[in-house]
Structures are given as C-alpha cells and as structure tokens.
mmCIF file of C-alpha atoms and ligand atoms in Angstrom:
data_model
loop_
_atom_site.group_PDB
_atom_site.id
_atom_site.type_symbol
_atom_site.label_atom_id
_atom_site.label_comp_id
_atom_site.label_asym_id
_atom_site.label_seq_id
_atom_site.Cartn_x
_atom_site.Cartn_y
_atom_site.Cartn_z
ATOM 1 C CA MET A 146 -31.739 19.549 15.534
ATOM 2 C CA ILE A 147 -28.084 19.430 14.955
ATOM 3 C CA ARG A 148 -25.957 22.253 16.546
ATOM 4 C CA VAL A 149 -23.393 23.813 14.335
ATOM 5 C CA PHE A 150 -20.127 25.246 15.706
ATOM 6 C CA ARG A 151 -18.284 27.505 13.302
ATOM 7 C CA THR A 152 -15.377 28.279 15.487
ATOM 8 C CA ILE A 153 -13.085 26.320 17.701
ATOM 9 C CA PRO A 154 -13.407 28.582 20.787
ATOM 10 C CA GLU A 155 -17.143 28.354 20.462
ATOM 11 C CA TRP A 156 -16.906 24.645 20.523
ATOM 12 C CA LEU A 157 -14.279 24.704 23.460
ATOM 13 C CA THR A 158 -16.556 26.817 25.417
ATOM 14 C CA PHE A 159 -19.567 24.499 25.032
ATOM 15 C CA ARG A 160 -17.403 21.357 25.583
ATOM 16 C CA ASP A 161 -16.313 22.482 29.014
ATOM 17 C CA SER A 162 -19.598 23.720 30.046
ATOM 18 C CA PRO A 163 -21.623 21.939 32.687
ATOM 19 C CA GLU A 164 -24.225 20.968 29.779
ATOM 20 C CA CYS A 165 -21.539 18.882 28.056
ATOM 21 C CA ARG A 166 -18.725 17.999 30.428
ATOM 22 C CA GLY A 167 -18.578 14.443 31.705
ATOM 23 C CA ARG A 168 -21.148 13.111 29.251
ATOM 24 C CA PRO A 169 -20.129 10.427 26.875
ATOM 25 C CA LEU A 170 -19.270 12.012 23.467
ATOM 26 C CA GLY A 171 -18.179 10.278 20.260
ATOM 27 C CA PHE A 172 -16.131 11.920 17.511
ATOM 28 C CA VAL A 173 -16.358 11.316 13.790
ATOM 29 C CA PRO A 174 -13.682 13.468 11.671
ATOM 30 C CA THR A 175 -14.557 14.070 8.137
ATOM 31 C CA MET A 176 -13.697 16.137 5.271
ATOM 32 C CA GLY A 177 -17.480 16.626 4.220
ATOM 33 C CA ALA A 178 -18.836 15.209 0.848
ATOM 34 C CA LEU A 179 -20.670 12.858 3.182
ATOM 35 C CA HIS A 180 -22.035 9.407 1.964
ATOM 36 C CA ALA A 181 -23.680 6.288 3.590
ATOM 37 C CA GLY A 182 -20.246 5.279 4.667
ATOM 38 C CA HIS A 183 -19.919 8.349 6.874
ATOM 39 C CA ALA A 184 -23.459 7.982 8.146
ATOM 40 C CA ALA A 185 -22.689 4.457 9.200
ATOM 41 C CA LEU A 186 -19.750 5.936 11.439
ATOM 42 C CA VAL A 187 -21.979 8.466 13.036
ATOM 43 C CA GLN A 188 -24.787 5.798 13.692
ATOM 44 C CA ARG A 189 -22.337 3.625 15.360
ATOM 45 C CA SER A 190 -21.128 6.541 17.381
ATOM 46 C CA ALA A 191 -24.667 7.394 18.139
ATOM 47 C CA GLU A 192 -25.326 3.959 19.406
ATOM 48 C CA GLU A 193 -22.321 3.939 21.676
ATOM 49 C CA ASN A 194 -22.244 7.485 23.020
ATOM 50 C CA GLU A 195 -24.824 9.933 24.419
ATOM 51 C CA ARG A 196 -23.778 12.425 21.833
ATOM 52 C CA THR A 197 -21.616 12.747 18.690
ATOM 53 C CA LEU A 198 -19.496 15.464 17.273
ATOM 54 C CA VAL A 199 -18.739 15.461 13.593
ATOM 55 C CA SER A 200 -15.898 17.790 12.219
ATOM 56 C CA ILE A 201 -16.054 18.877 8.538
ATOM 57 C CA PHE A 202 -12.911 20.290 7.469
ATOM 58 C CA VAL A 203 -11.199 19.612 4.007
ATOM 59 C CA ASN A 204 -7.714 19.365 5.136
ATOM 60 C CA PRO A 205 -5.235 21.043 2.648
ATOM 61 C CA THR A 206 -2.134 19.543 4.294
ATOM 62 C CA GLN A 207 -3.107 15.887 3.155
ATOM 63 C CA PHE A 208 -3.557 16.733 -0.459
ATOM 64 C CA ASN A 209 -0.234 16.415 -2.355
ATOM 65 C CA ASP A 210 -1.830 17.269 -5.680
ATOM 66 C CA PRO A 211 -3.347 21.030 -5.626
ATOM 67 C CA ARG A 212 -5.848 19.987 -8.424
ATOM 68 C CA ASP A 213 -7.315 17.220 -6.126
ATOM 69 C CA LEU A 214 -7.807 19.653 -3.267
ATOM 70 C CA GLU A 215 -9.353 22.012 -5.725
ATOM 71 C CA LYS A 216 -11.758 19.434 -7.092
ATOM 72 C CA TYR A 217 -12.759 17.968 -3.649
ATOM 73 C CA PRO A 218 -16.572 18.381 -3.491
ATOM 74 C CA ARG A 219 -17.915 20.880 -0.807
ATOM 75 C CA THR A 220 -21.559 20.183 0.056
ATOM 76 C CA LEU A 221 -22.039 21.626 3.535
ATOM 77 C CA GLU A 222 -25.800 21.898 3.614
ATOM 78 C CA ALA A 223 -26.388 18.439 2.195
ATOM 79 C CA ASP A 224 -23.835 17.033 4.669
ATOM 80 C CA LEU A 225 -25.657 18.574 7.599
ATOM 81 C CA GLY A 226 -29.024 16.983 6.660
ATOM 82 C CA ILE A 227 -27.019 13.504 6.359
ATOM 83 C CA LEU A 228 -25.599 14.059 9.796
ATOM 84 C CA GLU A 229 -28.795 15.068 11.326
ATOM 85 C CA ARG A 230 -30.523 11.828 9.996
ATOM 86 C CA ALA A 231 -27.669 9.773 11.218
ATOM 87 C CA GLY A 232 -28.015 11.020 14.653
ATOM 88 C CA ALA A 233 -25.102 13.483 15.193
ATOM 89 C CA SER A 234 -25.796 16.028 17.803
ATOM 90 C CA PHE A 235 -22.923 18.631 16.855
ATOM 91 C CA ALA A 236 -20.937 19.673 13.789
ATOM 92 C CA LEU A 237 -17.754 21.472 13.889
ATOM 93 C CA VAL A 238 -16.871 23.487 10.895
ATOM 94 C CA PRO A 239 -13.469 25.236 11.438
ATOM 95 C CA ASP A 240 -11.560 27.081 8.911
ATOM 96 C CA TYR A 241 -7.873 26.597 7.966
ATOM 97 C CA ARG A 242 -6.439 29.594 10.065
ATOM 98 C CA GLU A 243 -8.085 28.664 12.989
ATOM 99 C CA LEU A 244 -7.041 24.924 12.811
ATOM 100 C CA TYR A 245 -3.403 25.905 11.617
ATOM 101 C CA PRO A 246 -2.422 29.057 13.546
ATOM 102 C CA ASP A 247 1.226 27.712 12.996
ATOM 103 C CA ASP A 248 0.499 27.558 9.091
ATOM 104 C CA TYR A 249 1.725 23.925 9.357
ATOM 105 C CA ARG A 250 5.273 24.713 10.813
ATOM 106 C CA TYR A 251 4.377 22.013 13.414
ATOM 107 C CA ARG A 252 3.469 18.578 12.255
ATOM 108 C CA VAL A 253 3.208 14.957 13.265
ATOM 109 C CA GLN A 254 5.431 12.481 11.378
ATOM 110 C CA GLU A 255 5.638 8.610 11.331
ATOM 111 C CA GLU A 256 8.911 7.188 10.014
ATOM 112 C CA GLU A 257 7.825 3.670 8.647
ATOM 113 C CA LEU A 258 4.290 2.770 7.734
ATOM 114 C CA SER A 259 3.528 6.358 6.465
ATOM 115 C CA LYS A 260 6.172 5.681 3.835
ATOM 116 C CA LEU A 261 4.579 2.559 2.440
ATOM 117 C CA LEU A 262 1.570 1.780 0.149
ATOM 118 C CA CYS A 263 -0.415 5.294 -0.099
ATOM 119 C CA GLY A 264 2.459 7.019 1.556
ATOM 120 C CA GLY A 265 4.903 5.873 -1.112
ATOM 121 C CA GLN A 266 2.665 7.371 -3.922
ATOM 122 C CA ARG A 267 1.728 10.434 -2.022
ATOM 123 C CA PRO A 268 4.761 11.974 -0.242
ATOM 124 C CA GLY A 269 3.534 14.118 2.970
ATOM 125 C CA HIS A 270 -0.018 12.831 2.795
ATOM 126 C CA PHE A 271 0.010 10.924 6.109
ATOM 127 C CA ASP A 272 1.854 13.799 7.988
ATOM 128 C CA GLY A 273 -1.058 16.025 7.046
ATOM 129 C CA VAL A 274 -3.592 13.342 8.047
ATOM 130 C CA LEU A 275 -1.857 12.773 11.425
ATOM 131 C CA THR A 276 -1.319 16.270 12.208
ATOM 132 C CA VAL A 277 -5.021 17.313 11.655
ATOM 133 C CA VAL A 278 -6.210 14.048 13.452
ATOM 134 C CA MET A 279 -4.092 14.941 16.408
ATOM 135 C CA LYS A 280 -5.541 18.715 16.482
ATOM 136 C CA LEU A 281 -9.084 17.404 15.920
ATOM 137 C CA LEU A 282 -8.858 14.646 18.682
ATOM 138 C CA ASN A 283 -7.440 17.287 21.052
ATOM 139 C CA ILE A 284 -10.169 19.834 20.243
ATOM 140 C CA ALA A 285 -12.900 17.206 20.345
ATOM 141 C CA GLY A 286 -12.090 15.835 23.692
ATOM 142 C CA ALA A 287 -14.270 12.821 23.151
ATOM 143 C CA GLY A 288 -13.893 9.351 24.749
ATOM 144 C CA ARG A 289 -14.152 7.333 21.425
ATOM 145 C CA ALA A 290 -13.462 8.327 17.679
ATOM 146 C CA TYR A 291 -14.614 6.440 14.674
ATOM 147 C CA PHE A 292 -12.758 5.587 11.457
ATOM 148 C CA GLY A 293 -13.507 3.465 8.593
ATOM 149 C CA GLU A 294 -11.439 0.418 7.507
ATOM 150 C CA LYS A 295 -11.447 1.585 3.836
ATOM 151 C CA ASP A 296 -8.522 3.730 4.714
ATOM 152 C CA TYR A 297 -6.986 1.048 6.761
ATOM 153 C CA GLN A 298 -3.422 2.336 6.584
ATOM 154 C CA GLN A 299 -4.679 5.545 7.884
ATOM 155 C CA LEU A 300 -6.448 3.753 10.672
ATOM 156 C CA LEU A 301 -3.317 1.847 11.630
ATOM 157 C CA LEU A 302 -1.327 5.095 11.807
ATOM 158 C CA ILE A 303 -3.895 6.925 13.853
ATOM 159 C CA GLN A 304 -4.160 4.009 16.260
ATOM 160 C CA GLY A 305 -0.207 4.087 16.540
ATOM 161 C CA MET A 306 -0.143 7.886 16.967
ATOM 162 C CA VAL A 307 -2.775 7.397 19.887
ATOM 163 C CA ARG A 308 -0.641 4.847 21.525
ATOM 164 C CA ALA A 309 2.542 6.892 20.889
ATOM 165 C CA PHE A 310 1.422 10.060 22.451
ATOM 166 C CA PHE A 311 -0.887 8.620 25.149
ATOM 167 C CA LEU A 312 -3.914 10.415 23.700
ATOM 168 C CA PRO A 313 -6.890 9.619 26.087
ATOM 169 C CA THR A 314 -9.284 8.823 23.054
ATOM 170 C CA GLU A 315 -10.311 5.182 21.957
ATOM 171 C CA ILE A 316 -9.881 4.533 18.386
ATOM 172 C CA VAL A 317 -12.907 2.374 16.954
ATOM 173 C CA PRO A 318 -12.476 0.801 13.698
ATOM 174 C CA CYS A 319 -15.634 0.408 11.479
ATOM 175 C CA GLN A 320 -16.194 -1.983 8.581
ATOM 176 C CA THR A 321 -16.262 -0.572 5.115
ATOM 177 C CA VAL A 322 -19.570 0.119 3.598
ATOM 178 C CA ARG A 323 -19.772 -1.112 -0.069
ATOM 179 C CA GLN A 324 -22.439 -0.724 -2.824
ATOM 180 C CA GLU A 325 -24.313 -3.712 -4.227
ATOM 181 C CA ASP A 326 -21.575 -4.384 -6.606
ATOM 182 C CA GLY A 327 -18.806 -4.130 -4.025
ATOM 183 C CA LEU A 328 -17.347 -0.805 -4.744
ATOM 184 C CA ALA A 329 -16.377 0.866 -1.409
ATOM 185 C CA LEU A 330 -18.256 4.157 -0.778
ATOM 186 C CA SER A 331 -15.788 7.001 -1.161
ATOM 187 C CA SER A 332 -16.464 10.619 -1.864
ATOM 188 C CA ARG A 333 -14.421 10.272 -4.852
ATOM 189 C CA ASN A 334 -17.017 7.824 -6.638
ATOM 190 C CA ALA A 335 -19.196 10.946 -7.364
ATOM 191 C CA ARG A 336 -16.304 12.152 -9.807
ATOM 192 C CA LEU A 337 -16.526 8.872 -11.895
ATOM 193 C CA THR A 338 -18.431 8.925 -15.251
ATOM 194 C CA PRO A 339 -21.137 6.377 -15.657
ATOM 195 C CA GLU A 340 -18.819 4.294 -17.684
ATOM 196 C CA GLN A 341 -16.110 4.334 -15.198
ATOM 197 C CA ARG A 342 -18.525 3.837 -12.391
ATOM 198 C CA ASN A 343 -19.502 0.467 -14.126
ATOM 199 C CA ALA A 344 -15.910 -0.330 -14.657
ATOM 200 C CA ALA A 345 -14.988 0.315 -11.035
ATOM 201 C CA ALA A 346 -16.866 -2.852 -9.706
ATOM 202 C CA ALA A 347 -13.892 -4.912 -11.073
ATOM 203 C CA PHE A 348 -11.583 -3.239 -8.609
ATOM 204 C CA PRO A 349 -13.005 -4.987 -5.341
ATOM 205 C CA ARG A 350 -13.967 -8.024 -7.160
ATOM 206 C CA LEU A 351 -10.398 -8.837 -8.427
ATOM 207 C CA LEU A 352 -8.976 -7.491 -5.019
ATOM 208 C CA GLY A 353 -10.962 -10.002 -3.296
ATOM 209 C CA SER A 354 -10.339 -12.890 -5.733
ATOM 210 C CA THR A 355 -8.018 -15.900 -5.308
ATOM 211 C CA LEU A 356 -5.435 -14.584 -7.739
ATOM 212 C CA GLY A 357 -2.110 -13.336 -6.648
ATOM 213 C CA PRO A 358 -0.983 -9.532 -6.615
ATOM 214 C CA GLN A 359 0.683 -9.634 -10.046
ATOM 215 C CA ALA A 360 -2.266 -11.434 -11.628
ATOM 216 C CA ILE A 361 -4.684 -8.882 -10.137
ATOM 217 C CA ARG A 362 -2.426 -6.164 -11.351
ATOM 218 C CA GLU A 363 -2.591 -7.656 -14.937
ATOM 219 C CA ALA A 364 -6.293 -8.071 -14.981
ATOM 220 C CA LEU A 365 -6.897 -4.468 -13.834
ATOM 221 C CA THR A 366 -4.706 -3.203 -16.352
ATOM 222 C CA ALA A 367 -6.445 -5.301 -18.842
ATOM 223 C CA ALA A 368 -9.758 -3.844 -17.603
ATOM 224 C CA GLY A 369 -8.566 -0.326 -18.122
ATOM 225 C CA PHE A 370 -7.286 0.850 -14.589
ATOM 226 C CA GLU A 371 -4.021 2.315 -13.994
ATOM 227 C CA VAL A 372 -2.574 0.262 -11.043
ATOM 228 C CA ASP A 373 -0.643 2.238 -8.466
ATOM 229 C CA TYR A 374 -0.094 -0.768 -6.234
ATOM 230 C CA ILE A 375 -1.442 -4.210 -5.228
ATOM 231 C CA GLU A 376 0.380 -5.162 -1.969
ATOM 232 C CA GLU A 377 -0.189 -7.793 0.838
ATOM 233 C CA ARG A 378 0.660 -6.680 4.267
ATOM 234 C CA PHE A 379 -0.664 -7.055 7.877
ATOM 235 C CA GLY A 380 -2.861 -10.042 6.731
ATOM 236 C CA ARG A 381 -4.517 -7.738 4.192
ATOM 237 C CA ARG A 382 -4.391 -7.181 0.366
ATOM 238 C CA PHE A 383 -4.273 -3.356 -0.336
ATOM 239 C CA GLY A 384 -4.824 -1.685 -3.751
ATOM 240 C CA ALA A 385 -4.755 1.805 -5.166
ATOM 241 C CA VAL A 386 -5.989 2.187 -8.852
ATOM 242 C CA ARG A 387 -6.823 5.132 -11.004
ATOM 243 C CA LEU A 388 -9.756 5.456 -13.509
ATOM 244 C CA GLY A 389 -8.974 8.755 -15.521
ATOM 245 C CA GLU A 390 -8.399 11.301 -12.816
ATOM 246 C CA VAL A 391 -10.068 9.455 -10.062
ATOM 247 C CA ARG A 392 -7.747 7.457 -7.589
ATOM 248 C CA LEU A 393 -9.537 4.716 -5.776
ATOM 249 C CA ILE A 394 -8.150 2.646 -2.964
ATOM 250 C CA ASP A 395 -9.580 -0.392 -1.086
ATOM 251 C CA ASN A 396 -8.324 -3.274 0.916
ATOM 252 C CA VAL A 397 -9.585 -6.839 1.984
ATOM 253 C CA GLU A 398 -8.762 -9.390 4.657
ATOM 254 C CA ILE A 399 -6.838 -12.342 3.318
HETATM 255 O O1 PAF B 439 -10.529 10.024 6.273
HETATM 256 C C1 PAF B 439 -10.654 11.203 6.161
HETATM 257 O O2 PAF B 439 -11.782 11.932 5.650
HETATM 258 C C2 PAF B 439 -9.610 12.121 6.564
HETATM 259 O O3 PAF B 439 -8.449 11.708 6.292
HETATM 260 C C3 PAF B 439 -9.782 12.760 7.978
HETATM 261 C C4 PAF B 439 -9.543 11.531 8.940
HETATM 262 C C5 PAF B 439 -11.036 13.305 8.183
HETATM 263 C C6 PAF B 439 -8.453 13.849 8.158
HETATM 264 O O4 PAF B 439 -8.709 14.805 7.421
#
C-alpha cells in the first residue's frame, strides 16, 4: 500500500527515521495527471532502488500562461492508483505555500540553454522547473532521480544543475514512451479532440523522417499544425507544435 505524505515535515521526519535512513531510495518528480510514461519511470526506479518516492505537485512557477495552469488536469486519486500498481512506496503531495515559503523570491536560473528551444518560447519556464526540482531533490534526499527523455532540454538542464551545485543525487535519463502510432505520451494528449489526436501522429513521424528542419516545418504546417520550432542541436532534432490550444513537444536522435 502506497504511503501518502501530505506535508514536507511529515516526509522529512520519516526520511530521517531509522525505518528509512540509509535504505536505497529512488525519486520521481511529477505534476500528476499520470500516464504510462510516468509509470515506466516509477517501474525503473522500483527495479533499481529498494523504495521509490513520487512527488505530485503542479508547479505554478513553470507555467508562463495562466490558462495552461488552470487547465492542467488534476487527478490525484487515479494517480495514486497508477503509482501503487507501478511499484511506488511513497507519494509526497505538498502545497504551494509549503514548497515556496519565500513565494518564489529565490530561484535557480541558467543563462544559456534555458533561453533556447522551449525557453525561447516560454520565458521563465525553466527557472520555475529548475527551482522546483532543486527544492524537491533536497527534500526527497534520494540517491537517484528519474526523468524522461521526452523533455530532453529539461533533462539536460537538470543534469547541469546537479553538476553545478554538487547535488548528491544521480540523474537517470529514461527513454520516451510512445503510443503505437509514435505519439509520445504526455498529460497534454488528454486535451486533444479525437480528430486532433489522429492528426498528432504526423508530428513524431515527420520529426523522425529524413527531411530537413525546414521541410518538416512546411509539412507540419500543411498538416494543420502551428509550428513553434524545429531545430537540430546536441545530435538531436527537437520540435514543438500546437494543435488548437494544445502544445506538444518531442525530440529524436539524429
Ligand atoms: O517534467 C515534469 O513533469 C515537471 O517539469 C517536473 C520535473 C515534475 C517539475 O515540476
């Protein structure tokens, strides 16, 4: 049975108790609305650590569009069921005031990579991500933390932050989980209409094709996507597109 911690002090007391101290712990931070992609991160952690902590916190500081934050699905009961089946031992569900006692006066900023790709389109997004991940890694106190490659830019930034600040947690990258037609699993997929969901499969197909970035952009536009960017960096091709109000991101190795 998964044990749910509703406050940070409750978790910290348990983490430092003889029952928990010194035993291998894996950590998976999430914003809830969990799907098979999150379950795969938890399963990997459960294979590699005696116990796994998952945090569920919809982090307002990483949403630069308040409508996006408002629409973000909140599905706590279903999430706890998914976590339990995937093998998580503990869930931490803190609230904003507890996690941000400073009301975000203190923040972690990266000055280069965070300005590119999604950072160019969403000012301040990665400040919010890095700040909350720094807080959560410190609170979790785990040996390893698991992050999906779907958010590859986020993964690189978190790896860089861990190195820059000598954080004692190993960051473990995990492969993107895809549906049969190639669409990367994302909590945002639930907001696609059935027609948009069908159309969405063209995004990973074109991103992984032999076409160049400009030709991919044109083909996506012709297929009804609004293209935020298609760019090649770090030996990967990155893309962000919109279908109606839903923004999808993906990346593939090239
Ligand atoms: O990838 C996510 O779900 C979020 O950016 C994270 C890492 C949980 C921070 O809020």
